[in-house]
Short mmCIF file of C-alpha atoms in Angstrom, two decimals:
data_model
loop_
_atom_site.label_atom_id
_atom_site.label_comp_id
_atom_site.label_asym_id
_atom_site.label_seq_id
_atom_site.Cartn_x
_atom_site.Cartn_y
_atom_site.Cartn_z
CA UNK A 1 -33.83 278.75 170.93
CA UNK A 2 -29.75 277.89 169.71
CA UNK A 3 -29.32 279.67 165.87
CA UNK A 4 -26.59 278.55 163.86
CA UNK A 5 -25.07 279.96 161.49
CA UNK A 6 -24.01 279.53 157.70
CA UNK A 7 -20.46 280.24 159.50
CA UNK A 8 -20.03 278.10 162.11
CA UNK A 9 -21.44 274.97 160.12
CA UNK A 10 -18.87 275.45 156.48
CA UNK A 11 -15.96 275.22 159.27
CA UNK A 12 -17.81 272.20 161.23
CA UNK A 13 -18.16 271.26 157.23
CA UNK A 14 -14.50 272.21 157.44
CA UNK A 15 -13.04 270.31 159.88
CA UNK A 16 -14.68 266.90 158.14
CA UNK A 17 -13.90 266.71 155.73
CA UNK A 18 -9.50 267.35 157.26
CA UNK A 19 -10.68 264.29 158.78
CA UNK A 20 -11.69 261.87 155.78
CA UNK A 21 -8.13 263.24 153.64
CA UNK A 22 -7.04 261.70 156.86
CA UNK A 23 -8.75 258.96 156.82
CA UNK A 24 -7.47 258.73 152.85
CA UNK A 25 -4.24 258.78 153.49
CA UNK A 26 -4.10 256.30 156.32
CA UNK A 27 -5.54 254.04 153.90
CA UNK A 28 -3.71 254.24 151.04
CA UNK A 29 0.17 255.56 152.32
CA UNK A 30 -0.04 258.49 150.32
CA UNK A 31 -1.12 262.94 151.33
CA UNK A 32 -2.45 262.47 147.35
CA UNK A 33 -6.04 262.51 146.41
CA UNK A 34 -7.29 259.90 143.62
CA UNK A 35 -8.45 262.03 141.04
CA UNK A 36 -4.81 263.85 141.62
CA UNK A 37 -3.27 264.14 138.30
CA UNK A 38 0.68 264.52 139.71
CA UNK A 39 3.15 262.41 138.23
CA UNK A 40 3.96 260.58 142.02
CA UNK A 41 0.27 259.50 142.38
CA UNK A 42 -0.12 256.23 141.61
CA UNK A 43 -4.23 256.12 141.39
CA UNK A 44 -4.40 259.46 139.15
CA UNK A 45 -6.63 258.39 135.70
CA UNK A 46 -5.13 257.32 132.83
CA UNK A 47 -5.82 260.37 130.47
CA UNK A 48 -5.82 257.93 127.11
CA UNK A 49 -8.80 255.58 128.76
CA UNK A 50 -6.03 252.33 128.41
CA UNK A 51 -6.01 252.56 125.36
CA UNK A 52 -2.67 250.52 124.29
CA UNK A 53 0.23 252.25 123.10
CA UNK A 54 0.25 255.09 126.04
CA UNK A 55 3.58 255.12 128.06
CA UNK A 56 1.71 255.24 130.76
CA UNK A 57 3.54 254.88 133.95
CA UNK A 58 2.09 252.36 136.61
CA UNK A 59 1.61 251.65 139.45
CA UNK A 60 4.24 249.88 140.10
CA UNK A 61 6.34 251.89 138.12
CA UNK A 62 6.05 254.79 139.87
CA UNK A 63 6.42 253.71 143.38
CA UNK A 64 9.46 252.23 142.64
CA UNK A 65 10.81 256.03 141.73
CA UNK A 66 8.68 257.13 145.09
CA UNK A 67 11.48 254.89 146.44
CA UNK A 68 14.24 256.00 145.08
CA UNK A 69 12.99 259.41 146.33
CA UNK A 70 12.42 258.75 149.59
CA UNK A 71 14.88 258.38 152.51
CA UNK A 72 15.19 254.92 154.50
CA UNK A 73 15.05 255.26 158.20
CA UNK A 74 18.25 254.80 160.24
CA UNK A 75 16.34 254.60 163.64
CA UNK A 76 14.79 251.92 162.29
CA UNK A 77 17.79 250.35 160.84
CA UNK A 78 19.96 250.98 163.89
CA UNK A 79 17.60 248.81 165.92
CA UNK A 80 17.48 245.13 167.55
CA UNK A 81 15.38 242.41 167.24
CA UNK A 82 14.09 242.04 171.49
CA UNK A 83 13.05 238.28 170.02
CA UNK A 84 16.30 236.52 170.60
CA UNK A 85 15.23 233.30 168.93
CA UNK A 86 13.90 236.08 166.06
CA UNK A 87 16.23 236.69 164.06
CA UNK A 88 17.56 231.95 164.05
CA UNK A 89 16.44 229.61 161.75
CA UNK A 90 14.73 227.04 162.60
CA UNK A 91 15.97 223.64 164.03
CA UNK A 92 15.19 221.42 161.14
CA UNK A 93 16.00 217.70 160.60
CA UNK A 94 16.50 218.31 156.66
CA UNK A 95 19.26 220.66 156.85
CA UNK A 96 21.64 218.58 158.38
CA UNK A 97 21.41 215.47 155.73
CA UNK A 98 23.21 214.81 153.03
CA UNK A 99 22.06 217.54 149.74
CA UNK A 100 22.77 214.39 147.15
CA UNK A 101 22.65 210.42 147.35
CA UNK A 102 23.96 208.66 145.49
CA UNK A 103 23.82 204.40 146.05
CA UNK A 104 27.17 202.33 145.29
CA UNK A 105 25.45 200.68 142.94
CA UNK A 106 24.01 202.98 140.74
CA UNK A 107 28.04 204.71 140.90
CA UNK A 108 29.67 202.03 139.50
CA UNK A 109 26.88 201.59 136.94
CA UNK A 110 27.04 205.09 136.23
CA UNK A 111 31.86 204.82 135.38
CA UNK A 112 30.50 201.64 133.68
CA UNK A 113 28.62 203.62 131.27
CA UNK A 114 31.52 205.95 131.18
CA UNK A 115 34.21 203.24 130.25
CA UNK A 116 32.28 201.93 127.60
CA UNK A 117 31.39 205.42 126.25
CA UNK A 118 35.42 206.22 126.07
CA UNK A 119 36.35 202.96 125.50
CA UNK A 120 34.66 201.94 122.34
CA UNK A 121 37.64 203.36 120.01
CA UNK A 122 36.19 207.09 119.14
CA UNK A 123 32.96 206.03 118.63
CA UNK A 124 31.16 210.11 119.01
CA UNK A 125 27.29 208.73 118.29
CA UNK A 126 26.83 206.18 121.77
CA UNK A 127 25.72 210.08 124.34
CA UNK A 128 24.99 209.70 127.61
CA UNK A 129 20.61 211.21 127.59
CA UNK A 130 20.52 212.35 131.48
CA UNK A 131 24.34 212.79 132.94
CA UNK A 132 24.34 212.75 137.56
CA UNK A 133 25.66 216.21 138.09
CA UNK A 134 28.03 214.07 140.75
CA UNK A 135 32.38 215.31 140.94
CA UNK A 136 34.79 213.13 138.42
CA UNK A 137 36.44 212.03 141.27
CA UNK A 138 33.93 210.35 142.52
CA UNK A 139 33.76 208.54 139.14
CA UNK A 140 37.36 208.63 137.64
CA UNK A 141 40.33 207.25 139.67
CA UNK A 142 42.60 210.77 140.54
CA UNK A 143 45.67 208.33 141.34
CA UNK A 144 47.25 207.90 138.23
CA UNK A 145 50.23 206.28 137.80
CA UNK A 146 51.36 206.87 134.02
CA UNK A 147 53.01 210.76 136.19
CA UNK A 148 55.72 211.34 137.51
CA UNK A 149 56.27 211.79 141.49
CA UNK A 150 56.30 214.90 141.57
CA UNK A 151 52.80 215.31 139.73
CA UNK A 152 51.52 212.35 142.18
CA UNK A 153 51.89 213.70 144.96
CA UNK A 154 49.82 217.17 144.36
CA UNK A 155 47.49 214.57 143.27
CA UNK A 156 46.94 213.75 146.61
CA UNK A 157 47.79 216.77 148.32
CA UNK A 158 47.42 220.32 148.37
CA UNK A 159 50.38 222.78 146.58
CA UNK A 160 49.98 224.69 149.59
CA UNK A 161 50.58 221.61 152.15
CA UNK A 162 54.03 220.78 150.90
CA UNK A 163 55.91 224.12 149.06
CA UNK A 164 54.29 226.60 150.58
CA UNK A 165 55.16 228.38 153.29
CA UNK A 166 52.70 226.75 155.71
CA UNK A 167 53.79 223.65 154.61
CA UNK A 168 52.39 220.24 156.15
CA UNK A 169 55.25 217.94 155.12
CA UNK A 170 58.08 216.83 156.82
CA UNK A 171 61.35 217.85 155.03
CA UNK A 172 62.92 215.00 152.80
CA UNK A 173 65.71 212.45 153.11
CA UNK A 174 68.87 213.79 150.65
CA UNK A 175 71.16 211.34 151.95
CA UNK A 176 73.89 213.84 152.39
CA UNK A 177 75.03 214.70 155.89
CA UNK A 178 77.95 218.04 154.65
CA UNK A 179 79.03 219.68 152.42
CA UNK A 180 82.34 218.37 151.17
CA UNK A 181 80.63 215.18 150.12
CA UNK A 182 77.38 216.76 147.99
CA UNK A 183 80.19 218.21 146.60
CA UNK A 184 81.97 214.82 145.84
CA UNK A 185 78.29 213.55 144.18
CA UNK A 186 77.66 216.88 142.46
CA UNK A 187 80.88 216.58 140.55
CA UNK A 188 80.64 212.55 140.38
CA UNK A 189 77.44 212.79 138.47
CA UNK A 190 78.88 215.42 135.87
CA UNK A 191 82.18 213.09 134.74
CA UNK A 192 78.56 210.85 133.83
CA UNK A 193 76.07 213.81 132.32
CA UNK A 194 75.84 212.80 128.24
CA UNK A 195 74.71 215.66 126.74
CA UNK A 196 73.23 212.96 123.71
CA UNK A 197 71.16 211.29 126.43
CA UNK A 198 69.15 214.47 127.59
CA UNK A 199 65.12 214.32 127.22
CA UNK A 200 64.77 218.34 127.68
CA UNK A 201 68.09 219.42 126.06
CA UNK A 202 66.57 217.57 122.67
CA UNK A 203 63.45 219.93 123.48
CA UNK A 204 64.72 222.48 121.79
CA UNK A 205 67.13 222.32 119.60
CA UNK A 206 67.21 223.54 116.06
CA UNK A 207 65.87 221.81 112.82
CA UNK A 208 65.62 224.70 110.78
CA UNK A 209 67.42 227.79 110.47
CA UNK A 210 63.90 230.09 109.69
CA UNK A 211 62.94 229.01 113.63
CA UNK A 212 65.96 230.10 115.11
CA UNK A 213 64.73 233.57 114.43
CA UNK A 214 60.78 233.04 114.39
CA UNK A 215 58.77 236.48 114.70
CA UNK A 216 56.21 237.02 116.44
CA UNK A 217 53.45 237.07 113.95
CA UNK A 218 53.63 232.47 114.05
CA UNK A 219 52.75 232.39 117.98
CA UNK A 220 49.46 234.24 116.59
CA UNK A 221 46.31 231.69 117.60
CA UNK A 222 48.90 230.37 121.06
CA UNK A 223 48.24 232.89 123.96
CA UNK A 224 46.98 232.92 126.60
CA UNK A 225 44.41 234.98 126.25
CA UNK A 226 42.69 233.31 122.88
CA UNK A 227 42.84 230.27 125.11
CA UNK A 228 41.37 231.54 127.37
CA UNK A 229 38.24 231.86 125.72
CA UNK A 230 38.38 228.70 124.59
CA UNK A 231 38.27 227.44 127.80
CA UNK A 232 34.85 229.33 128.53
CA UNK A 233 33.30 228.10 124.92
CA UNK A 234 34.30 225.35 126.37
CA UNK A 235 33.05 225.12 129.41
CA UNK A 236 29.99 227.13 127.95
CA UNK A 237 28.38 224.35 125.24
CA UNK A 238 26.57 221.14 126.05
CA UNK A 239 27.83 220.71 121.68
CA UNK A 240 30.71 221.46 120.31
CA UNK A 241 31.22 221.73 116.20
CA UNK A 242 34.98 221.21 115.53
CA UNK A 243 34.89 222.79 112.33
CA UNK A 244 37.61 222.17 109.75
CA UNK A 245 38.63 222.67 105.83
CA UNK A 246 38.07 220.23 103.75
CA UNK A 247 41.45 220.60 101.90
CA UNK A 248 43.67 219.73 104.11
CA UNK A 249 41.05 218.40 107.76
CA UNK A 250 43.70 215.82 109.58
CA UNK A 251 45.98 219.21 109.35
CA UNK A 252 43.09 221.39 111.31
CA UNK A 253 42.11 218.82 113.10
CA UNK A 254 43.54 219.34 116.90
CA UNK A 255 43.98 216.11 118.44
CA UNK A 256 44.76 217.83 121.66
CA UNK A 257 41.55 218.93 122.31
CA UNK A 258 40.19 215.37 121.77
CA UNK A 259 41.76 213.56 123.96
CA UNK A 260 40.81 216.77 126.21
CA UNK A 261 37.31 216.67 126.39
CA UNK A 262 37.03 212.38 126.70
CA UNK A 263 39.19 212.64 129.48
CA UNK A 264 37.28 216.35 130.99
CA UNK A 265 34.17 216.40 129.31
CA UNK A 266 32.81 213.24 128.96
CA UNK A 267 29.32 214.52 128.77
CA UNK A 268 29.67 217.17 125.65
CA UNK A 269 28.86 215.91 122.48
CA UNK A 270 31.97 216.50 119.35
CA UNK A 271 31.27 217.00 116.51
CA UNK A 272 33.21 217.59 112.98
CA UNK A 273 32.15 220.19 110.15
CA UNK A 274 34.02 219.72 106.53
CA UNK A 275 33.86 223.65 105.76
CA UNK A 276 34.83 225.16 102.00
CA UNK A 277 33.75 221.70 100.23
CA UNK A 278 33.14 222.74 96.97
CA UNK A 279 36.62 222.98 97.06
CA UNK A 280 37.29 219.52 96.28
CA UNK A 281 35.15 217.82 93.93
CA UNK A 282 32.88 215.28 95.59
CA UNK A 283 34.67 211.69 95.66
CA UNK A 284 37.24 212.90 97.64
CA UNK A 285 34.54 214.44 100.62
CA UNK A 286 32.46 211.65 100.86
CA UNK A 287 36.33 209.51 101.75
CA UNK A 288 35.50 212.44 104.76
CA UNK A 289 32.83 212.25 105.13
CA UNK A 290 33.97 208.33 105.62
CA UNK A 291 36.46 207.70 107.21
CA UNK A 292 35.92 211.01 110.06
CA UNK A 293 32.67 209.31 110.79
CA UNK A 294 33.99 206.88 112.12
CA UNK A 295 35.22 209.00 114.86
CA UNK A 296 32.43 211.30 114.74
CA UNK A 297 29.33 212.04 113.51
CA UNK A 298 30.29 214.19 110.12
CA UNK A 299 29.20 216.68 108.40
CA UNK A 300 29.96 218.31 104.82
CA UNK A 301 28.98 221.39 104.31
CA UNK A 302 29.10 224.65 102.10
CA UNK A 303 28.55 228.00 104.66
CA UNK A 304 26.90 230.59 102.09
CA UNK A 305 23.75 232.52 102.97
CA UNK A 306 22.48 233.29 99.28
CA UNK A 307 23.31 229.07 98.30
CA UNK A 308 24.61 227.10 101.25
CA UNK A 309 24.21 223.11 101.09
CA UNK A 310 24.33 221.23 104.58
CA UNK A 311 22.76 223.33 106.52
CA UNK A 312 19.35 221.41 106.73
CA UNK A 313 21.34 218.30 107.72
CA UNK A 314 23.40 220.25 110.77
CA UNK A 315 20.40 222.47 112.01
CA UNK A 316 18.50 218.50 112.67
CA UNK A 317 20.85 217.42 114.54
CA UNK A 318 20.65 219.73 116.92
CA UNK A 319 17.16 219.73 117.04
CA UNK A 320 17.87 215.39 118.05
CA UNK A 321 19.95 217.05 120.38
CA UNK A 322 17.62 219.40 121.91
CA UNK A 323 15.54 216.69 122.33
CA UNK A 324 17.77 214.55 124.73
CA UNK A 325 18.75 218.10 126.70
CA UNK A 326 14.98 218.43 128.09
CA UNK A 327 15.70 218.08 131.35
CA UNK A 328 17.31 221.70 130.41
CA UNK A 329 16.34 225.73 129.76
CA UNK A 330 18.32 225.69 126.83
CA UNK A 331 21.49 224.03 125.22
CA UNK A 332 24.83 226.64 123.94
CA UNK A 333 26.84 224.61 120.61
CA UNK A 334 29.74 226.15 120.53
CA UNK A 335 32.45 226.50 117.25
CA UNK A 336 36.24 225.30 117.78
CA UNK A 337 38.67 225.25 115.09
CA UNK A 338 41.93 227.21 113.64
CA UNK A 339 41.70 230.38 112.17
CA UNK A 340 40.09 230.57 109.05
CA UNK A 341 38.06 227.56 108.98
CA UNK A 342 35.55 230.06 108.52
CA UNK A 343 33.62 229.14 112.31
CA UNK A 344 32.37 232.57 111.55
CA UNK A 345 30.18 232.11 108.31
CA UNK A 346 28.71 228.98 109.15
CA UNK A 347 27.65 230.95 112.22
CA UNK A 348 25.53 233.15 109.39
CA UNK A 349 24.30 230.73 107.23
CA UNK A 350 22.24 228.23 110.15
CA UNK A 351 21.61 232.39 110.52
CA UNK A 352 21.02 233.39 106.93
CA UNK A 353 22.58 236.80 107.51
CA UNK A 354 25.12 238.38 108.43
CA UNK A 355 25.17 238.37 112.00
CA UNK A 356 29.36 238.11 113.17
CA UNK A 357 32.18 239.43 110.90
CA UNK A 358 33.55 237.65 109.02
CA UNK A 359 36.63 237.84 106.04
CA UNK A 360 39.18 236.24 104.22
CA UNK A 361 42.14 236.43 106.08
CA UNK A 362 42.48 234.51 110.55
CA UNK A 363 43.11 236.07 113.30
CA UNK A 364 38.82 238.57 112.56
CA UNK A 365 36.85 236.56 115.43
CA UNK A 366 39.37 237.91 118.58
CA UNK A 367 36.46 237.15 121.40
CA UNK A 368 33.20 234.88 121.67
CA UNK A 369 30.66 236.10 120.99
CA UNK A 370 26.78 233.86 121.96
CA UNK A 371 23.89 234.64 119.23
CA UNK A 372 20.12 232.89 119.12
CA UNK A 373 19.73 230.43 116.31
CA UNK A 374 15.89 229.85 118.39
CA UNK A 375 14.49 229.68 122.12
CA UNK A 376 16.57 226.94 122.75
CA UNK A 377 19.16 227.36 121.13
CA UNK A 378 22.14 229.03 121.39
CA UNK A 379 25.46 229.39 119.10
CA UNK A 380 29.15 230.40 120.72
CA UNK A 381 31.24 231.94 118.49
CA UNK A 382 34.94 231.48 119.01
CA UNK A 383 38.43 232.59 118.09
CA UNK A 384 40.39 231.28 116.21
CA UNK A 385 43.02 228.53 117.94
CA UNK A 386 46.45 226.25 117.25
CA UNK A 387 47.68 223.78 118.93
CA UNK A 388 50.94 223.18 117.72
CA UNK A 389 53.78 219.91 118.74
CA UNK A 390 55.98 220.50 116.58
CA UNK A 391 54.63 222.35 113.12
CA UNK A 392 57.18 224.03 110.74
CA UNK A 393 56.70 227.35 109.43
CA UNK A 394 55.76 226.11 106.53
CA UNK A 395 52.69 224.10 108.43
CA UNK A 396 51.62 226.95 109.26
CA UNK A 397 51.45 229.78 106.41
CA UNK A 398 49.99 226.86 104.14
CA UNK A 399 47.56 226.29 107.45
CA UNK A 400 46.68 230.03 105.82
CA UNK A 401 47.33 230.31 110.19
CA UNK A 402 48.97 233.64 109.54
CA UNK A 403 48.45 236.38 107.16
CA UNK A 404 49.92 236.80 103.66
CA UNK A 405 50.78 240.56 103.86
CA UNK A 406 52.39 239.73 106.64
CA UNK A 407 54.35 237.11 106.62
CA UNK A 408 58.45 237.65 107.01
CA UNK A 409 60.22 236.34 103.80
CA UNK A 410 57.26 234.90 101.05
CA UNK A 411 59.37 233.66 98.55
CA UNK A 412 60.92 230.76 100.94
CA UNK A 413 56.86 229.07 100.82
CA UNK A 414 56.38 229.37 97.17
CA UNK A 415 58.43 226.53 96.09
CA UNK A 416 56.34 224.13 98.80
CA UNK A 417 52.72 225.77 96.95
CA UNK A 418 54.11 223.90 93.69
CA UNK A 419 55.16 220.73 95.17
CA UNK A 420 51.29 220.26 96.67
CA UNK A 421 49.73 221.29 93.13
CA UNK A 422 49.19 219.65 89.37
CA UNK A 423 51.67 222.22 87.50
CA UNK A 424 48.37 222.43 85.00
CA UNK A 425 46.99 224.37 87.44
CA UNK A 426 49.96 227.08 87.58
CA UNK A 427 49.31 226.57 84.20
CA UNK A 428 45.42 228.31 84.27
CA UNK A 429 45.88 230.34 86.87
CA UNK A 430 49.44 232.67 86.17
CA UNK A 431 50.49 231.46 82.31
CA UNK A 432 53.56 230.59 83.39
CA UNK A 433 54.30 226.66 80.79
CA UNK A 434 57.67 225.79 82.33
CA UNK A 435 59.87 226.90 85.01
CA UNK A 436 62.99 225.99 86.46
CA UNK A 437 62.69 226.45 90.18
CA UNK A 438 60.10 228.74 92.53
CA UNK A 439 62.46 231.58 92.36
CA UNK A 440 61.77 231.15 88.18
CA UNK A 441 58.58 231.13 88.24
CA UNK A 442 58.13 234.39 91.30
CA UNK A 443 60.28 235.70 87.79
CA UNK A 444 57.57 234.95 85.90
CA UNK A 445 54.64 236.03 87.55
CA UNK A 446 55.44 239.58 88.66
CA UNK A 447 57.41 240.03 84.34
CA UNK A 448 53.84 239.39 83.10
CA UNK A 449 51.84 240.88 85.89
CA UNK A 450 54.11 244.01 85.65
CA UNK A 451 54.93 244.11 89.92
CA UNK A 452 58.55 245.33 89.62
CA UNK A 453 61.04 247.48 90.34
CA UNK A 454 63.51 250.34 89.34
CA UNK A 455 65.33 249.37 86.72
CA UNK A 456 63.37 246.30 85.60
CA UNK A 457 64.16 243.85 88.74
CA UNK A 458 61.07 241.79 89.91
CA UNK A 459 59.30 243.22 93.24
CA UNK A 460 59.48 239.59 95.01
CA UNK A 461 58.38 240.47 98.24
CA UNK A 462 54.90 241.21 96.54
CA UNK A 463 54.84 238.88 93.64
CA UNK A 464 55.33 235.97 96.35
CA UNK A 465 52.72 237.07 98.89
CA UNK A 466 49.94 237.08 96.40
CA UNK A 467 50.96 233.49 95.50
CA UNK A 468 50.38 232.96 98.92
CA UNK A 469 46.91 234.75 99.06
CA UNK A 470 45.52 232.98 96.35
CA UNK A 471 46.12 230.04 98.08
CA UNK A 472 44.95 230.53 101.68
CA UNK A 473 41.68 232.11 99.62
CA UNK A 474 41.66 228.89 97.64
CA UNK A 475 42.03 230.04 93.43
CA UNK A 476 44.48 227.56 93.62
CA UNK A 477 43.10 224.03 93.67
CA UNK A 478 44.04 222.28 96.02
CA UNK A 479 43.01 219.42 98.39
CA UNK A 480 44.27 215.66 100.19
CA UNK A 481 43.46 212.40 99.78
CA UNK A 482 42.59 210.14 103.36
CA UNK A 483 44.23 208.29 104.34
CA UNK A 484 44.19 204.59 103.80
CA UNK A 485 42.53 201.81 106.09
CA UNK A 486 44.01 198.81 106.97
CA UNK A 487 41.64 197.28 104.66
CA UNK A 488 41.95 199.55 101.67
CA UNK A 489 45.75 198.67 102.28
CA UNK A 490 44.65 195.36 101.38
CA UNK A 491 42.35 195.68 99.28
CA UNK A 492 44.84 197.52 96.73
CA UNK A 493 47.46 194.70 97.38
CA UNK A 494 45.12 191.63 96.14
CA UNK A 495 43.69 194.06 93.71
CA UNK A 496 47.02 194.81 92.06
CA UNK A 497 48.30 191.29 92.43
CA UNK A 498 44.61 189.99 90.32
CA UNK A 499 46.31 192.67 87.73
CA UNK A 500 49.87 190.98 87.35
CA UNK A 501 48.12 188.25 87.47
CA UNK A 502 46.08 189.06 84.14
CA UNK A 503 49.02 190.09 82.84
CA UNK A 504 51.64 186.54 83.35
CA UNK A 505 47.93 185.34 81.88
CA UNK A 506 48.39 187.41 79.04
CA UNK A 507 51.29 187.11 77.98
CA UNK A 508 51.47 183.58 78.13
CA UNK A 509 48.80 183.45 76.65
CA UNK A 510 50.33 185.84 73.54
CA UNK A 511 53.11 183.15 73.69
CA UNK A 512 51.57 179.89 73.00
CA UNK A 513 49.38 182.15 70.37
CA UNK A 514 53.34 183.10 68.90
CA UNK A 515 53.96 179.40 69.48
CA UNK A 516 51.43 178.27 66.93
CA UNK A 517 51.70 180.89 64.41
CA UNK A 518 55.87 179.42 64.28
CA UNK A 519 54.47 175.89 64.08
CA UNK A 520 52.21 176.33 61.35
CA UNK A 521 54.71 178.90 59.16
CA UNK A 522 56.91 175.63 59.47
CA UNK A 523 54.48 172.65 58.13
CA UNK A 524 53.36 175.31 55.42
CA UNK A 525 57.07 175.83 54.95
CA UNK A 526 57.96 171.61 54.54
CA UNK A 527 54.63 171.01 52.13
CA UNK A 528 55.52 173.27 50.12
CA UNK A 529 59.53 172.06 50.00
CA UNK A 530 57.47 168.64 49.40
#
């Protein structure tokens, strides 16, 4: 009979427990027990009992943290597959087919729809509901006959293949064999040279003496960095809102951007928003909306977080564009325009809180900003851009492109402000009843406001900057009427003609009445004499 000692039994139980632990660790991939409370154990129990709001790490989080600590198996990474077919892509006929196919009839139909959209004399109400993901080179003619020879050449051949060190183009035939013939030809051309017919020279002729000493301040909004920000906004946006100053919409409207969008981005929608409509009469706002609506959809707007105007109409219009682009996850709306027209203020009005930094001075927005209006509509704020093919410095100052405190020689621009503003408004604001010229006006304002230098001399610089600042912030009332159309001109002519005819008829009637009265007096005199 064999006796079993207690110690042997305990040893046997210990071996069995170790075997169970090894089996458990092999199945679970960890050496911890399920009931272990170690922070690296993904199977540890939740001390809060699964209550909401607890900060207990999930199993995925713990496994990810353990992965950061684990060392990679370099030998396994260096192993090469034994099967040569393992790293190859399986042959499939879909890999050799066209990813996107388009029929010629469908391509012609799409080209015609784009041309019709552009040739309707600027109506921005016809939109492409579903745009084709095709390069515009397939739809438009890349060879433009109106361009110069050099530009046409770059449309056909690349710059590297034409002018670079690896050029493939043959050397052109100049028609000159030796140096003497080249010198004779140059001398003959110099003899026939006329400076008045040189277009390149006429472009740089300075008409204004102030342009010769142009300050760097007047180049604000035209830098390469600002235009790069603009093109980022255009590329990222589905709808573009061109914010205009209602006091001078045509002056703050960039025709270059409109032509660029029609030519290169026909699928993007353009909207005009007349901001600061509270600074002009309602009748003038209606005329501007009617005038600009012939080109693109136009809305009147007053940017104010507490008392806005036109906010509901703009949001409703953006929701209509959102419905048009149902196939997209979301749409982006970019705000572009001149500096100090109120792009950031319009975004703050739509959000009903200050999400963009605003100030009554130009150049406050430095880079583009992305703001979410709804789950599907995003707004993009853009810095103010300026495109001046021939604007004078006075136009830049009056359009609030330049900050008033940084304007050099501010007294030069006061005369233009006095010419564009009615005299009664100037009298009400500054209390000056009469003045000879702008210099006399500045001196009177300086004496009335007490802005004097040593010896009682008027502070012309400070007073002039104050007047320009009042102009830019809208304290001085000013607005422009929209240009009249041909129909309105004809109506005015007909109205003037009718008024002239009425005056002639009235004059004739008065003359006839006078003649009748004279005849009656003569008859009465004859009766008395008889």
